[in-house]
Amino acid sequence: MFRTHNLGELNITNKDQQVTLCGWVHKTRDLGGMTFIDLRDRYGITQLAFNLEKNSELCLKARSLGREFVIQVAGKVIERSSKNLQISTGEIEIEVLQLNILNISKTPPFTIEDQSDGGDELRMKYRYLDIRRNVIKDNLLLRNKISLETRKYLSNIDFIEVETPYLIKSTPEGARDFIVPSRMNQGQFYALPQSPQTFKQLLMVGGMDKYYQIVKCFRDEDLRADRQPEFTQIDCEMSFVDQEEILMTFEGLTKHLIKEIKGVEINEFPKISYDEAISLYGSDKPDIRFDMKFIDFTKSSKGYNFQVFDNAEIIIGFVVKGCANFSRKQLDKLIDFVKTPQVGATGLIYCKFNEDGTIKSSVDKFFSDEIKNIWKENASCNEGDLLLMMSGETEKTRKALGTLRLKLAEDLNMRNPKEFAPLWVVDFPLLEWDEDSQRYHAMHHPFTAPKTEDIAKIKTDPKSVRANAYDLVLNGNEIGGGSIRIHDKELQKQMFTHLGFTDEEAKEQFGFLMDAFEYGAPPHGGIAFGFDRLCAILGGEESIRDFIAFPKNNSGRDVMIDSPSYISKDQLDELKIRNL
Amino acid sequence: MFRTHNLGELNITNKDQQVTLCGWVHKTRDLGGMTFIDLRDRYGITQLAFNLEKNSELCLKARSLGREFVIQVAGKVIERSSKNLQISTGEIEIEVLQLNILNISKTPPFTIEDQSDGGDELRMKYRYLDIRRNVIKDNLLLRNKISLETRKYLSNIDFIEVETPYLIKSTPEGARDFIVPSRMNQGQFYALPQSPQTFKQLLMVGGMDKYYQIVKCFRDEDLRADRQPEFTQIDCEMSFVDQEEILMTFEGLTKHLIKEIKGVEINEFPKISYDEAISLYGSDKPDIRFDMKFIDFTKSSKGYNFQVFDNAEIIIGFVVKGCANFSRKQLDKLIDFVKTPQVGATGLIYCKFNEDGTIKSSVDKFFSDEIKNIWKENASCNEGDLLLMMSGETEKTRKALGTLRLKLAEDLNMRNPKEFAPLWVVDFPLLEWDEDSQRYHAMHHPFTAPKTEDIAKIKTDPKSVRANAYDLVLNGNEIGGGSIRIHDKELQKQMFTHLGFTDEEAKEQFGFLMDAFEYGAPPHGGIAFGFDRLCAILGGEESIRDFIAFPKNNSGRDVMIDSPSYISKDQLDELKIRNL
């Protein structure tokens, strides 16, 4: 036995016990006659005490230890004279009688502290050291806990986890596939799954009834910040359910996780339609931890010779409570912000309803106080509030104002990571127009069921057809999305036609699914959660990278193992492929 | 709501309740005035009753339903007149008041019964229908339960599950990698992991202390029967442990699984050394549900003018209890069996110790009863027992006799799938000679620690160096294997030299691991379980295929989705590769 206890479990109740401990030298402090070592492992830190007078040889050996040396000590648990009540082991220390160096360590390239001096590059290259830091370690422990709780919750309500294959078939629909050359089937390729979508539907056809899987998925996309080529999903599917039942089920899961992980109880999740979300927040994933809903001023604000408004398709704004006292400089900064390419607006109108009853706006030349009081009433403004307005083409203006809304919430510390505001966004459009290919694409995926009452419009007004599709949004992040699927072969065929697939293409790519649907497919639907994102949000962070043990950088490289890499000609020859 | 209950939960306590049910039409029986339908879902079968007289329209509609139609019915739970006490729902039936066809079905290509009329090819092509059969469904439910119990057990003793990456780096050591061309890093490739070996060791360097993962692994090998290109492992690693502690921990896991899944309690697992296993059973994964240990007759059986024995390096045999009455035909069959290429022996000697005290052997010409009585004593034979013997070159003879031992056990029904006989095989050789490359290979993998007392022999007698490596064998199958790892950089360097790696090769392939070992690697070791195999054995089967939802065939093809497949030139162009 290397150790009798870990470094997080000893406390005053263990006083006088003989113990053997192992861990990493976190810190050494020499105080004249005494040397103290903070010994660290995954579970905590335990203080070791060496007395120069009592045992000079041992104490000098202790003093010679470098940071991150791996040691084993035997000794007695004693009460500390100066206690540290911040940590569970803070009332005791170990009077060391034996010290055994298990491994030495070079000086690490950055400090193993909560606030490390390692930059991102260095931390990634030495990720195995980065993981020793509490921050990353705790993230990985959290991730483990979330996956355990997810499995516990779902298996308690009869979901079963089924592993679907990783070596599947490439489909041109959707994002770009990673492909895998087959040696045994020359000239042919597997693809890594972008999601187990078709397999989970086949499992429903197979009568599995309630399926889930915590599973890796792969997309060969150009990586924006905070996207990974491999990522994890909680993938779920249910049979004999309507949309409402799916929402209830996964609202239950989400509540369970927030309660078990964060200790926060949440009531019924609000639901809004996609259209509402766009018109109230300029986003299909609104952060509703704060208000600042959009108000429409289009009718009330035209015809006052203010060309910008008069020529606009839409005039919208929102109220920033208590911020009429924003300085000129603060407002100019906001105007600069909306003009950045990231937002892409041409300008921003403000109107301050001052505490003293006066009104000051950037458009005083055009609008009388009378009009501004109408704005005030429309927006339910009070004295002391600031009104921000934008105008222009509808879609762009909403998006820009939505971005401004988030920025202000950020600046005003309204995005509290300890608060959790989930929201269902429902009634997504079935189709979206793709400029590149000049045709409609499935917004969700080609198996999504249209709303029965909208099917008739599919030819005449495709854009207005709504789907039985839904997203779960948490604190302004889409953490899950899904739909009711088409289980009828004829409707599925129609859909493929509308999506511009020829019969051959549909058969080539989805033939096995359409075949399966001929043998008694049950009504079914499901959802998939972005697990990395969910972990990050429950961990109070926006970036997913530090919730993944070994992430890749923005070029898809693992800088620690230096991958991808060149491979031998022999390997390529065996696969009968060559680099161009 | 599509349904109020599933089809496995209604019983006599639900009598008179109004219910709505959904499922597949399993069987229809017309008995004159009554039509009965067995409606099936994952949870069971519930009988539906239609009365022609009471509601002829509904009854005729019921009669028109084909096999595997998906229907929804509303009705009342009533007590059956003729009960079926074999199933939980067998005391009740549903008096149907409404019937709604949710989906039709073509006639399936095979029957959805425990004994299906579908051959392997057909079952694989229509796997989504195969999964509806109890046999496959129960296997998948079993697999889910085993993975849940594994996670429960390991997380209770502080193991945390950490997801390691799937897009990693190709290493020529070991089996052949599947590779993935990188689009963003032209000319470079990822590899899919054969196991998370290096990552789990890095997690130990990172202080994770106790890691596990139920994880897919990939090997591009020519597929023997019952091998899959993608397979699942329970992968585990621990820090600050010696071999004994690892064995205890995973003996605990295995006991837990056998108890929870099969209700069988097992005492301490026996342990034998690799050398012992080979000499007693001719196998490093002996099935010890039955005895038939090998006895060495080399000393006692030479010098009797029987050339076969006289020229043999080894003469060994085993006793088949109570089988002295084997007929000539039975014995000839055994002799034919050992001569098949699969066994490769030149012959088999038998000696019957008959119940009446007489002795009859195939070598009576050479050996007197006196000698045969010495054999009898050596082998602890009784009257009525059969002794089988083989001779020749040591390794080959042991292997052949081991194969015969298994065949006899099979024939004599001694391989009871309801009995569980686990066994630790320890002290594996560190190295094995590879004829192809004319050098020593790591038997386990290049990070396996040699036994301290054997290190000195590494240059003088490499073959005799034992490793701190162990396998867990269950009913004659290796279900797990692992080792204590080398955590010392110098020893690891030595090992690479012995394995014929140049410094550059070692650095190129394992540089990151060797670098990591410079920053305080703890002593560590681990194990990996073959999860598919474990599920199969706990399911009482030898073949893994039906414990995998969507397996591939022996050419690595998924015949259901028809993958691998050809991909477009555009895709290849983007990846800058081409087929030769």
Short mmCIF file of C-alpha atoms in Angstrom, two decimals, chain A residues 158-159 203-204 206-211 237-240, chain B residues 3 6 24 41-43:
data_model
loop_
_atom_site.label_atom_id
_atom_site.label_comp_id
_atom_site.label_asym_id
_atom_site.label_seq_id
_atom_site.Cartn_x
_atom_site.Cartn_y
_atom_site.Cartn_z
CA ASP A 158 -36.50 4.00 -18.58
CA PHE A 159 -34.08 5.49 -21.06
CA LEU A 203 -33.38 2.50 -32.80
CA MET A 204 -36.88 3.93 -32.54
CA GLY A 206 -36.32 -1.01 -33.67
CA GLY A 207 -38.61 -0.42 -30.72
CA MET A 208 -36.00 0.82 -28.23
CA ASP A 209 -38.62 3.36 -27.10
CA LYS A 210 -36.35 5.64 -25.07
CA TYR A 211 -32.74 6.00 -26.09
CA GLU A 237 -34.83 10.00 -28.71
CA MET A 238 -38.30 8.85 -27.62
CA SER A 239 -41.16 7.02 -29.29
CA PHE A 240 -44.90 7.61 -29.01
CA ARG B 3 -50.24 6.32 -24.26
CA ASN B 6 -46.39 0.75 -21.68
CA TRP B 24 -46.48 -3.12 -32.76
CA ASP B 41 -43.24 -2.86 -27.26
CA ARG B 42 -39.85 -2.87 -25.51
CA TYR B 43 -41.49 -3.55 -22.16
#
